[in-house]
C-alpha positions as semicolon CSV with decimal commas, in nm:
position;residue;x (nm);y (nm);z (nm)
1;M;0,000;0,000;0,000
2;I;0,279;0,238;0,090
3;D;0,458;0,151;-0,234
4;F;0,140;0,225;-0,431
5;L;0,099;0,567;-0,267
6;Y;0,464;0,645;-0,334
7;Q;0,432;0,550;-0,703
8;Y;0,106;0,748;-0,731
9;G;0,266;1,054;-0,572
10;M;0,559;1,035;-0,813
11;F;0,316;1,010;-1,105
12;L;0,129;1,322;-0,990
13;A;0,457;1,509;-0,946
14;K;0,563;1,421;-1,302
15;V;0,227;1,529;-1,443
16;A;0,239;1,858;-1,248
17;T;0,594;1,923;-1,370
18;L;0,492;1,855;-1,730
19;V;0,191;2,089;-1,703
20;V;0,401;2,368;-1,552
21;A;0,662;2,326;-1,826
22;I;0,396;2,347;-2,097
23;L;0,247;2,660;-1,936
24;I;0,590;2,825;-1,920
25;V;0,652;2,753;-2,289
26;V;0,307;2,881;-2,390
27;A;0,351;3,194;-2,176
28;G;0,691;3,257;-2,334
29;I;0,549;3,224;-2,685
30;A;0,258;3,453;-2,599
31;A;0,489;3,711;-2,441
32;T;0,712;3,710;-2,748
33;A;0,412;3,750;-2,976
34;M;0,284;4,038;-2,766
35;R;0,623;4,209;-2,775
36;N;0,644;4,173;-3,150
37;R;0,288;4,297;-3,194
38;H;0,360;4,589;-2,964
39;R;0,649;4,696;-3,186
40;V;0,434;4,721;-3,497
41;S;0,105;4,838;-3,344
42;R;-0,009;5,163;-3,191
43;D;0,058;5,233;-2,827
44;G;-0,310;5,251;-2,744
45;D;-0,668;5,235;-2,865
46;L;-0,950;5,483;-2,892
47;R;-1,259;5,357;-2,707
48;V;-1,592;5,492;-2,828
49;R;-1,926;5,454;-2,646
50;H;-2,263;5,554;-2,789
51;L;-2,423;5,722;-2,488
52;N;-2,767;5,738;-2,648
53;D;-2,777;5,359;-2,610
54;D;-2,683;5,392;-2,244
55;F;-2,972;5,631;-2,183
56;E;-3,212;5,390;-2,355
57;D;-3,085;5,098;-2,147
58;L;-3,140;5,296;-1,827
59;R;-3,491;5,390;-1,936
60;D;-3,575;5,029;-2,022
61;S;-3,439;4,905;-1,689
62;I;-3,648;5,140;-1,481
63;T;-3,953;5,088;-1,701
64;D;-3,941;4,712;-1,651
65;Q;-3,934;4,758;-1,275
66;V;-4,188;5,031;-1,208
67;L;-4,460;5,013;-1,476
68;P;-4,763;4,781;-1,453
69;A;-4,777;4,495;-1,703
70;E;-5,021;4,667;-1,940
71;E;-4,816;4,986;-1,950
72;R;-4,497;4,784;-2,007
73;K;-4,658;4,620;-2,308
74;A;-4,768;4,956;-2,443
75;E;-4,419;5,097;-2,387
76;A;-4,260;4,799;-2,561
77;K;-4,494;4,841;-2,858
78;K;-4,414;5,211;-2,874
79;K;-4,042;5,136;-2,865
80;R;-4,066;4,882;-3,149
81;K;-4,252;5,138;-3,354
82;E;-3,985;5,401;-3,284
83;E;-3,708;5,158;-3,376
84;K;-3,875;5,080;-3,710
85;A;-3,908;5,452;-3,779
86;K;-3,542;5,505;-3,695
87;A;-3,439;5,217;-3,919
88;K;-3,632;5,371;-4,207
89;Q;-3,479;5,707;-4,138
90;R;-3,128;5,561;-4,135
91;K;-3,199;5,384;-4,463
92;K;-3,304;5,708;-4,627
93;A;-3,034;5,918;-4,459
94;G;-2,786;5,880;-4,743
95;A;-3,007;6,055;-4,997
96;E;-3,299;6,233;-4,836
97;T;-3,269;6,275;-4,462
98;K;-2,996;6,468;-4,292
99;S;-2,842;6,269;-4,008
100;K;-2,828;6,410;-3,657
101;P;-2,526;6,617;-3,556
102;R;-2,282;6,452;-3,319
103;L;-2,171;6,546;-2,970
104;F;-1,826;6,412;-2,878
105;V;-1,763;6,383;-2,504
106;M;-1,413;6,388;-2,353
107;D;-1,283;6,391;-1,995
108;F;-0,985;6,577;-1,853
109;D;-0,880;6,489;-1,498
110;G;-0,601;6,731;-1,422
111;D;-0,309;6,687;-1,185
112;I;-0,026;6,930;-1,115
113;Q;0,156;6,833;-1,436
114;A;-0,159;6,816;-1,652
115;S;-0,060;6,459;-1,740
116;D;-0,396;6,389;-1,905
117;V;-0,297;6,616;-2,195
118;E;-0,142;6,315;-2,368
119;R;-0,482;6,146;-2,386
120;L;-0,657;6,471;-2,473
121;R;-0,439;6,543;-2,775
122;R;-0,513;6,195;-2,918
123;E;-0,887;6,232;-2,865
124;I;-0,893;6,579;-3,021
125;T;-0,696;6,455;-3,321
126;A;-0,949;6,174;-3,369
127;V;-1,242;6,416;-3,354
128;L;-1,082;6,653;-3,603
129;E;-1,049;6,365;-3,848
130;V;-1,428;6,316;-3,868
131;A;-1,607;6,621;-3,729
132;T;-1,810;6,864;-3,938
133;G;-1,927;7,215;-3,862
134;D;-2,254;7,087;-3,713
135;D;-2,079;6,874;-3,451
136;E;-1,995;6,974;-3,096
137;V;-1,743;6,874;-2,829
138;L;-1,820;6,854;-2,458
139;L;-1,520;6,854;-2,227
140;R;-1,591;6,735;-1,872
141;L;-1,314;6,918;-1,694
142;E;-1,179;6,873;-1,344
143;S;-0,856;7,040;-1,238
144;P;-0,721;7,251;-0,951
145;G;-0,440;7,377;-1,175
146;G;-0,068;7,321;-1,179
147;L;0,239;7,402;-1,389
148;V;0,200;7,697;-1,625
149;H;0,362;7,540;-1,930
150;S;0,174;7,211;-1,888
151;Y;-0,166;7,377;-1,872
152;G;-0,067;7,613;-2,149
153;L;-0,022;7,308;-2,372
154;A;-0,356;7,161;-2,260
155;A;-0,532;7,489;-2,342
156;S;-0,360;7,496;-2,681
157;Q;-0,501;7,152;-2,758
158;L;-0,853;7,286;-2,699
159;R;-0,782;7,581;-2,927
160;R;-0,735;7,332;-3,208
161;L;-1,109;7,261;-3,186
162;R;-1,202;7,628;-3,194
163;G;-0,961;7,683;-3,480
164;R;-1,156;7,433;-3,691
165;G;-1,486;7,602;-3,615
166;L;-1,622;7,334;-3,379
167;K;-1,841;7,438;-3,089
168;L;-1,673;7,359;-2,756
169;T;-1,873;7,333;-2,435
170;V;-1,686;7,290;-2,106
171;A;-1,864;7,137;-1,807
172;V;-1,718;7,179;-1,458
173;D;-1,880;6,952;-1,201
174;R;-1,631;7,004;-0,917
175;V;-1,333;7,230;-0,982
176;A;-1,168;7,434;-1,258
177;A;-0,917;7,660;-1,090
178;S;-0,599;7,832;-1,208
179;G;-0,470;7,622;-1,500
180;G;-0,806;7,445;-1,500
181;Y;-0,980;7,774;-1,567
182;M;-0,718;7,857;-1,831
183;M;-0,853;7,551;-2,015
184;A;-1,218;7,622;-1,939
185;C;-1,213;7,975;-2,077
186;I;-1,141;7,837;-2,426
187;G;-1,499;7,706;-2,444
188;D;-1,778;7,879;-2,633
189;R;-1,989;7,799;-2,329
190;I;-1,890;7,710;-1,972
191;L;-2,128;7,510;-1,753
192;S;-2,075;7,482;-1,379
193;A;-2,237;7,293;-1,095
194;P;-2,362;7,538;-0,830
195;F;-2,091;7,444;-0,579
196;A;-1,805;7,382;-0,821
197;V;-1,492;7,585;-0,743
198;I;-1,408;7,830;-1,022
199;G;-1,139;8,092;-1,078
200;S;-0,799;8,133;-0,912
201;I;-0,665;8,348;-1,195
202;G;-0,331;8,402;-1,033
203;V;0,024;8,266;-1,013
204;V;0,202;8,123;-0,710
205;A;0,550;7,988;-0,650
206;Q;0,730;7,883;-0,336
207;I;1,073;7,744;-0,267
208;P;1,234;7,635;0,063
209;N;1,575;7,773;0,151
210;F;1,823;7,582;0,368
211;H;2,104;7,836;0,361
212;R;2,092;7,928;0,730
213;L;2,077;7,561;0,833
214;L;2,380;7,478;0,620
215;K;2,567;7,782;0,743
216;K;2,500;7,679;1,103
217;H;2,674;7,348;1,032
218;D;2,959;7,510;0,836
219;V;2,846;7,375;0,500
220;D;2,925;7,590;0,197
221;V;2,732;7,566;-0,130
222;E;2,897;7,691;-0,448
223;L;2,658;7,787;-0,728
224;M;2,824;7,881;-1,056
225;T;2,616;8,053;-1,326
226;A;2,668;8,241;-1,650
227;G;2,406;8,508;-1,698
228;E;2,297;8,753;-1,432
229;Y;1,956;8,597;-1,380
230;K;2,028;8,232;-1,458
231;R;1,931;8,167;-1,096
232;T;1,723;8,416;-0,900
233;L;1,621;8,211;-0,595
234;T;1,790;7,890;-0,483
235;M;1,724;7,625;-0,220
236;L;2,076;7,602;-0,083
237;G;2,253;7,930;-0,149
238;E;2,193;8,272;0,003
239;N;1,912;8,457;-0,174
240;T;1,953;8,826;-0,243
241;A;1,704;9,111;-0,252
242;K;1,783;9,160;-0,620
243;G;1,711;8,793;-0,690
244;R;1,379;8,810;-0,505
245;E;1,282;9,123;-0,696
246;K;1,357;8,955;-1,029
247;F;1,162;8,642;-0,928
248;Q;0,861;8,854;-0,831
249;E;0,887;9,038;-1,161
250;E;0,869;8,708;-1,348
251;L;0,561;8,607;-1,150
252;E;0,392;8,935;-1,239
253;E;0,475;8,886;-1,608
254;T;0,324;8,537;-1,600
255;H;0,013;8,673;-1,430
256;Q;-0,025;8,938;-1,699
257;L;-0,001;8,670;-1,969
258;F;-0,264;8,465;-1,786
259;K;-0,497;8,766;-1,763
260;S;-0,450;8,848;-2,131
261;F;-0,527;8,490;-2,225
262;V;-0,852;8,486;-2,025
263;R;-0,952;8,831;-2,156
264;E;-0,902;8,710;-2,513
265;H;-1,155;8,430;-2,467
266;R;-1,397;8,590;-2,217
267;R;-1,425;8,947;-2,341
268;S;-1,720;9,035;-2,121
269;L;-1,521;8,974;-1,800
270;D;-1,402;9,252;-1,575
271;I;-1,057;9,093;-1,570
272;D;-0,912;9,314;-1,297
273;K;-1,199;9,218;-1,069
274;V;-1,167;8,842;-1,116
275;A;-0,790;8,802;-1,170
276;T;-0,704;8,838;-0,800
277;G;-0,625;8,473;-0,738
278;E;-0,958;8,422;-0,559
279;H;-1,189;8,122;-0,594
280;W;-1,566;8,136;-0,626
281;F;-1,847;7,885;-0,618
282;G;-2,045;7,828;-0,936
283;T;-2,335;8,054;-0,839
284;Q;-2,095;8,341;-0,766
285;A;-1,889;8,265;-1,075
286;R;-2,195;8,305;-1,297
287;E;-2,269;8,646;-1,149
288;L;-1,911;8,748;-1,224
289;G;-1,927;8,614;-1,579
290;L;-1,669;8,340;-1,525
291;V;-1,926;8,077;-1,632
292;D;-2,238;8,094;-1,847
293;D;-2,488;7,851;-1,692
294;L;-2,541;7,651;-1,374
295;M;-2,575;7,292;-1,486
296;T;-2,401;6,958;-1,434
297;S;-2,259;6,761;-1,725
298;D;-2,522;6,489;-1,667
299;E;-2,803;6,740;-1,697
300;Y;-2,657;6,879;-2,018
301;L;-2,615;6,536;-2,179
302;Q;-2,964;6,423;-2,084
303;G;-3,109;6,740;-2,231
304;R;-2,923;6,687;-2,561
305;K;-2,974;6,314;-2,614
306;D;-3,289;6,354;-2,828
307;H;-3,123;6,606;-3,061
308;V;-2,774;6,467;-3,120
309;E;-2,584;6,141;-3,139
310;I;-2,358;6,136;-2,832
311;Y;-2,023;5,957;-2,842
312;E;-1,789;5,933;-2,544
313;L;-1,422;5,909;-2,641
314;S;-1,141;5,767;-2,430
315;W;-0,785;5,693;-2,538
316;E;-0,658;5,384;-2,353
317;Y;-0,285;5,313;-2,349
318;K;-0,158;4,957;-2,383
319;R;0,056;4,850;-2,089
320;K;0,242;4,535;-1,993
321;L;0,171;4,378;-1,655
322;S;0,488;4,527;-1,505
323;E;0,392;4,870;-1,639
324;K;0,040;4,833;-1,500
325;L;0,176;4,754;-1,154
326;G;0,420;5,044;-1,170
327;F;0,149;5,276;-1,298
328;S;-0,082;5,175;-1,013
329;L;0,186;5,258;-0,756
330;E;0,265;5,586;-0,930
331;S;-0,103;5,678;-0,947
332;A;-0,149;5,601;-0,579
333;A;0,148;5,820;-0,489
334;Q;0,022;6,098;-0,717
335;R;-0,324;6,086;-0,560
336;L;-0,166;6,111;-0,216
337;I;0,039;6,415;-0,319
338;D;-0,260;6,578;-0,486
339;R;-0,479;6,512;-0,182
340;F;-0,240;6,698;0,047
341;W;-0,199;6,972;-0,213
342;H;-0,577;7,010;-0,246
343;R;-0,620;7,022;0,131
344;G;-0,364;7,300;0,153
345;S;-0,548;7,493;-0,116
346;Q;-0,881;7,445;0,057
347;R;-0,746;7,572;0,389
348;Q;-0,642;7,891;0,214
349;L;-0,973;7,909;0,027
350;Y;-1,212;7,841;0,310
């Protein structure tokens, strides 16, 4: 009996070893194929969702649950009739019936570096390949702002849409401040939720200085530059009054550029009144002219669904497993940094 169990155990071990070996070979072949395909393919894919279908699915779901049987039958009959009418309309669209205009929906979730601009530029390029003058773009924007040059690039991407004559609507459900508002002001129309945070047309910079600490411990820092203002303020060296004055001058110049940019796109604004670095809630922002209407993005889409074909665009990058794990850790760290940064901003705001 013991000999039988021993022989049986050895048999199972051999089978398990063979299976593992086969899996390793298959995984290696698959990984090689994926690497080769990655070299010749794009680095991502554009995902497109027809949101009109989503609205219909939601309506059908709630109808099935809340309507009495007779009303459900009547609703189903009505829907079949509408679908036949739509099918006829689509069949005739090529020659007789003008198809509905399209509303392309994009999202921008901004961090300090405006990292989402890489996705945005791809999505805008895709839209510009197919859009006509009757089409519209809705940008669901959320950003507390960040680096000037990064948000300048993001705003420039949106100007590509305006440059081609497309209507751009920007919806702010939670926050569009500083660089976020720099992007929002490009829109033909800005929508804001009543308690969304809007504004912060200002520039801020801060830098720690450890010179006195180093001096206390007899540590010298040598900073060599060519050009009088190559470095104005430093973290380790001794800052001078002249350097601080020059740094402040550069901040003022940047602020003036920011104000001019907003004024160019929102001509009705009293720019000196709103470009103080202050934040406002949506209701206050509308009174000041920073936004046009109080409305959430959901409300806007639901109001437009019967008049346009709505397509949600999302560029999805292809990543290997190792990249996905690294990206997850990086995203977690970035969210932690942003959370503390947001809290600091809110303490100043509120």
